[in-house]
C-alpha cells in the first residue's frame, strides 16, 4: 500500500498507446541535456521521473496523451466530493496567507486591479482574496479571470467582476496578481504555459505558485504515490529559486518557502498534524539560513513562491 502525494488525486497505470515519449528534452526549460533518472514510477511500459540540471525541475519521461488526460479529468471532476473544486479546506486561510506577501498599499490610488487565477477551479480562492483586498480598499474594482478546464458562467458582485475561460494563450491583457496554485504540476507541455504566464504579469505585479515536492520521500523509498498521470512534474526549492534564471527574468523573490498546509485540523486532523510536523524543521532552517540556495530538511511535501515584477508603474 502507498500513500498518495495528495488526497485530491489518484494514480492510473497507462498503456504504451496512451503515452508520448518526452525523454529527449526537458518539457519545462526545453534543454536537451541528459537528465538524471530519479525513480521509476511505472513498469510495463517503464516511466521514469527525470531531473533536469538546467532548470532543476523533475518531470515524467513519458507524458499522457491529451485524450487520456481529458478522460482522466472528466472522471475526476465527476467523482470528486470537493464541490468547490479546490484543494484547500479553508479558503480564508489561503487569502490571509497570500496577503502577507502582497503590498496592497500600492492599490490605494488606482481605480481597479486584475487577478488571473490559472487552474483555479470555480475561482473560490481568487474571489476570497479579492474580497479581503476590498475590505482594505472598498472603492477598488477588481476583475478576476479564472482559466480552468471547467468553464462557468460569468458574474459581477459588488466591486468584483468574475469571468471564466479555458484558453490561456488567447489572453493579451496583463494582470496585477497571477495565481497558479496546485496546477503547474499537471501540465505536460509546461514551457509555453509558464512563458505565457510570465508575459501576462504587469509591472509591479505579483506571481504566486504552489507545487508538490515529494521526490525526497520517494528517494528514501517510502511508499509515496506521486499520483501520475495527474502529477507529471515535481518542483521544489531548487526549481523555484532558479526560476528567474531559467526564464530570463529579473523579478524579485518576495518569499520562497515550504508551502502552506492546505488542510485544517477540523476536517483532516492527523494529515494536518503530520504536515505541520514535517514542515517545521524546514521553517526553522530557512529562518536561520539566509542563503537559501540549498536546504537540508526537504521532507516537506510542497513548495511555494511569490515573485514580483518590480519595475516602475502598476
CSV table of C-alpha atoms in Angstrom, one decimal:
chain,number,residue,atom,x,y,z
A,1,UNK,CA,0.0,0.0,0.0
A,2,UNK,CA,1.2,3.5,-0.8
A,3,UNK,CA,0.3,7.0,0.4
A,4,UNK,CA,-0.9,9.5,-2.2
A,5,UNK,CA,1.1,12.6,-2.5
A,6,UNK,CA,-2.2,14.4,-2.3
A,7,UNK,CA,-5.7,13.2,-1.2
A,8,UNK,CA,-7.4,15.0,-4.1
A,9,UNK,CA,-5.9,13.0,-6.9
A,10,UNK,CA,-5.4,9.3,-7.8
A,11,UNK,CA,-2.9,7.4,-9.9
A,12,UNK,CA,-3.5,5.4,-13.0
A,13,UNK,CA,-1.4,2.8,-14.9
A,14,UNK,CA,-1.1,3.9,-18.5
A,15,UNK,CA,-0.5,1.7,-21.6
A,16,UNK,CA,2.0,2.2,-24.3
A,17,UNK,CA,-0.6,3.7,-26.7
A,18,UNK,CA,-1.6,6.2,-24.1
A,19,UNK,CA,1.7,7.9,-23.6
A,20,UNK,CA,4.2,10.1,-25.6
A,21,UNK,CA,8.0,10.0,-25.1
A,22,UNK,CA,9.3,13.2,-23.6
A,23,UNK,CA,12.7,12.0,-22.7
A,24,UNK,CA,14.7,13.9,-25.4
A,25,UNK,CA,14.3,17.3,-23.8
A,26,UNK,CA,13.0,18.9,-20.6
A,27,UNK,CA,9.4,19.9,-21.0
A,28,UNK,CA,9.9,22.8,-18.7
A,29,UNK,CA,13.0,24.6,-20.0
A,30,UNK,CA,13.4,22.7,-23.3
A,31,UNK,CA,17.0,21.8,-22.5
A,32,UNK,CA,18.3,18.8,-24.5
A,33,UNK,CA,20.9,18.0,-21.9
A,34,UNK,CA,20.7,14.5,-20.5
A,35,UNK,CA,18.5,14.3,-17.4
A,36,UNK,CA,19.0,12.0,-14.4
A,37,UNK,CA,16.6,9.2,-13.5
A,38,UNK,CA,15.3,9.8,-10.1
A,39,UNK,CA,12.9,6.9,-9.8
A,40,UNK,CA,10.8,4.5,-11.8
A,41,UNK,CA,7.1,5.5,-11.5
A,42,UNK,CA,5.6,2.7,-13.6
A,43,UNK,CA,6.6,-0.6,-15.1
A,44,UNK,CA,5.4,-2.0,-18.5
A,45,UNK,CA,5.8,0.4,-20.0
A,46,UNK,CA,8.6,1.9,-17.9
A,47,UNK,CA,8.0,5.5,-17.0
A,48,UNK,CA,10.7,7.4,-15.0
A,49,UNK,CA,10.8,10.8,-13.4
A,50,UNK,CA,13.9,12.7,-14.7
A,51,UNK,CA,15.7,15.6,-13.1
A,52,UNK,CA,16.9,18.5,-15.4
A,53,UNK,CA,20.1,20.2,-14.1
A,54,UNK,CA,19.4,23.3,-16.2
A,55,UNK,CA,16.1,24.3,-14.5
A,56,UNK,CA,16.2,21.7,-11.7
A,57,UNK,CA,12.7,20.5,-12.5
A,58,UNK,CA,11.7,16.9,-12.2
A,59,UNK,CA,9.3,15.6,-15.0
A,60,UNK,CA,8.0,12.3,-16.3
A,61,UNK,CA,9.9,10.7,-19.2
A,62,UNK,CA,6.6,9.9,-20.8
A,63,UNK,CA,3.6,12.1,-20.8
A,64,UNK,CA,-0.1,11.1,-21.1
A,65,UNK,CA,-1.7,11.9,-24.4
A,66,UNK,CA,-4.2,14.8,-24.5
A,67,UNK,CA,-7.2,12.4,-24.9
A,68,UNK,CA,-6.0,10.4,-21.9
A,69,UNK,CA,-5.8,13.5,-19.7
A,70,UNK,CA,-9.3,14.6,-20.9
A,71,UNK,CA,-10.8,11.3,-19.8
A,72,UNK,CA,-8.8,11.3,-16.6
A,73,UNK,CA,-10.0,14.8,-15.5
A,74,UNK,CA,-13.6,14.2,-16.7
A,75,UNK,CA,-13.7,11.2,-14.3
A,76,UNK,CA,-12.1,13.3,-11.5
A,77,UNK,CA,-14.5,16.2,-11.7
A,78,UNK,CA,-17.5,13.9,-11.9
A,79,UNK,CA,-16.5,11.8,-8.9
A,80,UNK,CA,-14.9,14.4,-6.6
A,81,UNK,CA,-16.7,15.3,-3.4
A,82,UNK,CA,-15.0,18.7,-3.4
A,83,UNK,CA,-17.8,20.9,-4.6
A,84,UNK,CA,-15.7,24.0,-4.9
A,85,UNK,CA,-13.1,22.1,-7.0
A,86,UNK,CA,-10.2,23.4,-4.8
A,87,UNK,CA,-7.7,21.6,-2.5
A,88,UNK,CA,-8.0,24.0,0.4
A,89,UNK,CA,-10.2,23.2,3.4
A,90,UNK,CA,-10.3,26.9,4.4
A,91,UNK,CA,-10.5,29.5,1.6
A,92,UNK,CA,-9.9,32.4,4.0
A,93,UNK,CA,-6.8,30.7,5.3
A,94,UNK,CA,-5.3,30.9,1.8
A,95,UNK,CA,-6.4,34.6,1.3
A,96,UNK,CA,-4.8,35.7,4.6
A,97,UNK,CA,-1.7,33.8,3.7
A,98,UNK,CA,-1.3,35.4,0.3
A,99,UNK,CA,-2.0,38.9,1.6
A,100,UNK,CA,1.1,38.6,3.9
A,101,UNK,CA,3.3,38.9,0.8
A,102,UNK,CA,1.3,41.4,-1.3
A,103,UNK,CA,1.7,45.1,-0.6
A,104,UNK,CA,-1.9,46.2,-1.1
A,105,UNK,CA,-1.0,49.8,-0.2
A,106,UNK,CA,0.1,50.0,-3.8
A,107,UNK,CA,-3.6,49.8,-4.8
A,108,UNK,CA,-4.7,52.9,-2.7
A,109,UNK,CA,-4.7,55.4,-5.6
A,110,UNK,CA,-5.7,53.3,-8.6
A,111,UNK,CA,-9.3,52.6,-9.7
A,112,UNK,CA,-9.1,48.8,-10.3
A,113,UNK,CA,-6.8,45.8,-10.3
A,114,UNK,CA,-7.0,42.5,-12.1
A,115,UNK,CA,-6.3,38.9,-11.0
A,116,UNK,CA,-5.6,35.9,-13.2
A,117,UNK,CA,-6.4,32.7,-11.4
A,118,UNK,CA,-4.8,29.9,-13.5
A,119,UNK,CA,-6.2,26.5,-12.8
A,120,UNK,CA,-8.4,28.0,-10.1
A,121,UNK,CA,-11.4,25.7,-10.4
A,122,UNK,CA,-14.5,27.8,-9.7
A,123,UNK,CA,-12.3,30.7,-8.5
A,124,UNK,CA,-13.1,30.4,-4.8
A,125,UNK,CA,-9.5,31.3,-3.8
A,126,UNK,CA,-9.1,34.3,-6.0
A,127,UNK,CA,-12.6,35.6,-5.2
A,128,UNK,CA,-11.9,35.3,-1.5
A,129,UNK,CA,-8.6,37.1,-2.0
A,130,UNK,CA,-10.4,39.9,-3.9
A,131,UNK,CA,-12.9,40.3,-1.1
A,132,UNK,CA,-10.2,40.6,1.5
A,133,UNK,CA,-8.5,43.3,-0.6
A,134,UNK,CA,-11.8,45.1,-0.9
A,135,UNK,CA,-12.1,45.2,2.8
A,136,UNK,CA,-8.9,47.4,2.8
A,137,UNK,CA,-9.9,49.3,-0.3
A,138,UNK,CA,-13.7,49.4,-0.6
A,139,UNK,CA,-13.8,51.5,-3.7
A,140,UNK,CA,-11.3,49.4,-5.6
A,141,UNK,CA,-12.8,47.5,-8.5
A,142,UNK,CA,-11.3,44.0,-9.0
A,143,UNK,CA,-11.8,41.9,-12.1
A,144,UNK,CA,-10.9,38.2,-12.0
A,145,UNK,CA,-10.3,35.8,-14.8
A,146,UNK,CA,-10.3,32.1,-13.9
A,147,UNK,CA,-8.7,29.9,-16.5
A,148,UNK,CA,-9.5,26.3,-15.9
A,149,UNK,CA,-10.7,23.0,-17.5
A,150,UNK,CA,-14.2,23.7,-16.3
A,151,UNK,CA,-15.8,26.9,-17.6
A,152,UNK,CA,-18.6,28.5,-15.6
A,153,UNK,CA,-21.0,31.5,-16.1
A,154,UNK,CA,-19.5,35.0,-15.7
A,155,UNK,CA,-21.0,37.2,-13.0
A,156,UNK,CA,-20.5,40.5,-11.1
A,157,UNK,CA,-20.9,41.0,-7.3
A,158,UNK,CA,-20.3,44.4,-5.7
A,159,UNK,CA,-17.0,45.6,-6.9
A,160,UNK,CA,-15.8,42.2,-8.1
A,161,UNK,CA,-16.3,41.0,-11.7
A,162,UNK,CA,-15.6,37.3,-12.3
A,163,UNK,CA,-15.1,35.8,-15.8
A,164,UNK,CA,-14.1,32.3,-16.9
A,165,UNK,CA,-12.0,31.0,-19.7
A,166,UNK,CA,-10.3,27.8,-20.8
A,167,UNK,CA,-7.8,29.3,-23.2
A,168,UNK,CA,-4.7,30.9,-21.5
A,169,UNK,CA,-3.0,31.5,-24.8
A,170,UNK,CA,-5.7,33.8,-26.1
A,171,UNK,CA,-5.1,36.3,-23.4
A,172,UNK,CA,-3.4,39.6,-24.2
A,173,UNK,CA,-4.0,42.0,-21.3
A,174,UNK,CA,-1.8,41.9,-18.2
A,175,UNK,CA,-2.7,41.3,-14.6
A,176,UNK,CA,-1.7,42.7,-11.2
A,177,UNK,CA,-1.8,39.3,-9.5
A,178,UNK,CA,-1.4,35.9,-11.0
A,179,UNK,CA,-2.2,32.7,-9.0
A,180,UNK,CA,-1.0,29.3,-10.1
A,181,UNK,CA,-1.9,27.2,-7.0
A,182,UNK,CA,-1.5,23.4,-7.4
A,183,UNK,CA,-1.9,23.4,-11.2
A,184,UNK,CA,1.5,23.6,-12.8
A,185,UNK,CA,2.4,20.1,-11.9
A,186,UNK,CA,-0.5,18.7,-14.0
A,187,UNK,CA,0.6,20.2,-17.4
A,188,UNK,CA,2.8,18.0,-19.7
A,189,UNK,CA,3.9,20.9,-22.1
A,190,UNK,CA,4.8,23.3,-19.3
A,191,UNK,CA,7.2,25.6,-21.1
A,192,UNK,CA,4.7,27.6,-23.2
A,193,UNK,CA,2.3,27.8,-20.2
A,194,UNK,CA,4.9,29.3,-17.9
A,195,UNK,CA,6.2,31.6,-20.7
A,196,UNK,CA,2.7,32.9,-21.2
A,197,UNK,CA,2.1,33.4,-17.5
A,198,UNK,CA,5.3,35.4,-17.3
A,199,UNK,CA,4.3,37.6,-20.2
A,200,UNK,CA,0.9,38.3,-18.6
A,201,UNK,CA,2.2,39.7,-15.3
A,202,UNK,CA,2.0,43.5,-15.0
A,203,UNK,CA,4.9,45.7,-13.9
A,204,UNK,CA,4.9,45.6,-10.1
A,205,UNK,CA,2.6,42.6,-10.3
A,206,UNK,CA,2.8,39.5,-8.1
A,207,UNK,CA,3.1,35.9,-9.2
A,208,UNK,CA,2.2,33.1,-6.7
A,209,UNK,CA,2.8,29.5,-7.4
A,210,UNK,CA,2.5,26.3,-5.3
A,211,UNK,CA,3.6,22.9,-6.4
A,212,UNK,CA,4.1,19.4,-4.8
A,213,UNK,CA,7.7,18.5,-3.8
A,214,UNK,CA,7.6,14.8,-2.8
A,215,UNK,CA,10.7,13.5,-4.6
A,216,UNK,CA,12.7,13.4,-1.3
A,217,UNK,CA,10.2,11.0,0.2
A,218,UNK,CA,10.4,8.8,-3.0
A,219,UNK,CA,14.2,8.8,-2.9
A,220,UNK,CA,14.0,7.4,0.6
A,221,UNK,CA,12.0,4.5,-0.9
A,222,UNK,CA,9.0,5.4,1.2
A,223,UNK,CA,5.6,4.2,-0.2
A,224,UNK,CA,4.6,7.5,-1.6
A,225,UNK,CA,2.5,7.6,-4.8
A,226,UNK,CA,3.2,10.7,-6.9
A,227,UNK,CA,-0.3,10.3,-8.5
A,228,UNK,CA,0.8,10.1,-12.1
A,229,UNK,CA,-0.7,11.0,-14.6
A,230,UNK,CA,-2.3,13.7,-12.5
A,231,UNK,CA,1.1,14.9,-11.4
A,232,UNK,CA,3.7,14.9,-14.2
A,233,UNK,CA,6.2,17.3,-12.6
A,234,UNK,CA,7.7,17.7,-9.1
A,235,UNK,CA,9.0,21.1,-8.4
A,236,UNK,CA,10.9,22.1,-5.2
A,237,UNK,CA,13.0,24.9,-3.9
A,238,UNK,CA,15.9,24.4,-6.4
A,239,UNK,CA,13.5,24.8,-9.3
A,240,UNK,CA,11.7,27.9,-8.0
A,241,UNK,CA,14.9,29.6,-6.7
A,242,UNK,CA,16.3,29.2,-10.2
A,243,UNK,CA,13.1,30.4,-11.9
A,244,UNK,CA,14.4,33.8,-12.9
A,245,UNK,CA,17.5,32.4,-14.5
A,246,UNK,CA,15.5,29.7,-16.3
A,247,UNK,CA,13.1,32.2,-17.9
A,248,UNK,CA,15.5,35.1,-18.2
A,249,UNK,CA,13.6,37.3,-15.7
A,250,UNK,CA,14.7,40.0,-13.2
A,251,UNK,CA,11.8,39.6,-10.8
A,252,UNK,CA,12.2,39.9,-7.0
A,253,UNK,CA,11.7,36.8,-4.8
A,254,UNK,CA,9.3,38.0,-2.1
A,255,UNK,CA,9.2,34.6,-0.4
A,256,UNK,CA,10.3,31.1,-1.3
A,257,UNK,CA,9.4,28.6,1.3
A,258,UNK,CA,7.7,25.3,2.2
A,259,UNK,CA,4.1,25.6,1.1
A,260,UNK,CA,1.1,26.4,3.2
A,261,UNK,CA,-0.7,23.4,4.7
A,262,UNK,CA,-3.9,23.1,2.7
A,263,UNK,CA,-5.9,21.0,5.2
A,264,UNK,CA,-7.3,22.1,8.5
A,265,UNK,CA,-7.4,20.3,11.9
A,266,UNK,CA,-11.2,20.3,12.0
A,267,UNK,CA,-11.6,18.3,8.8
A,268,UNK,CA,-8.3,16.3,8.5
A,269,UNK,CA,-6.7,16.3,11.9
A,270,UNK,CA,-4.0,13.7,11.5
A,271,UNK,CA,-3.0,14.6,8.0
A,272,UNK,CA,-2.8,18.3,9.1
A,273,UNK,CA,-0.7,17.4,12.2
A,274,UNK,CA,1.8,15.4,10.2
A,275,UNK,CA,2.1,18.1,7.6
A,276,UNK,CA,2.9,20.8,10.2
A,277,UNK,CA,5.4,18.4,12.0
A,278,UNK,CA,7.2,17.7,8.7
A,279,UNK,CA,7.4,21.3,7.6
A,280,UNK,CA,8.5,22.7,11.0
A,281,UNK,CA,12.3,21.8,10.7
A,282,UNK,CA,12.4,23.4,7.2
A,283,UNK,CA,10.8,26.6,8.5
A,284,UNK,CA,13.4,26.8,11.3
A,285,UNK,CA,16.2,26.1,8.9
A,286,UNK,CA,15.0,28.8,6.5
A,287,UNK,CA,14.8,31.3,9.3
A,288,UNK,CA,18.5,30.9,10.1
A,289,UNK,CA,19.7,30.1,6.6
A,290,UNK,CA,19.9,33.4,4.8
A,291,UNK,CA,21.4,32.0,1.7
A,292,UNK,CA,18.6,29.5,1.0
A,293,UNK,CA,20.3,28.1,-2.2
A,294,UNK,CA,20.4,24.7,-0.6
A,295,UNK,CA,18.3,23.2,2.1
A,296,UNK,CA,19.0,20.3,4.4
A,297,UNK,CA,15.5,19.3,5.5
A,298,UNK,CA,13.4,18.8,2.4
A,299,UNK,CA,10.8,16.3,3.6
A,300,UNK,CA,8.0,18.9,3.3
A,301,UNK,CA,5.6,17.8,0.6
A,302,UNK,CA,5.4,21.1,-1.3
A,303,UNK,CA,6.9,24.4,-2.1
A,304,UNK,CA,5.6,27.9,-2.8
A,305,UNK,CA,6.9,31.2,-4.1
A,306,UNK,CA,5.8,34.8,-4.5
A,307,UNK,CA,7.6,36.7,-7.2
A,308,UNK,CA,7.3,40.4,-8.0
A,309,UNK,CA,7.8,42.0,-11.4
A,310,UNK,CA,9.4,45.0,-9.7
A,311,UNK,CA,9.5,47.6,-12.5
A,312,UNK,CA,8.1,51.1,-12.3
A,313,UNK,CA,4.4,51.6,-12.5
A,314,UNK,CA,1.4,49.4,-11.8
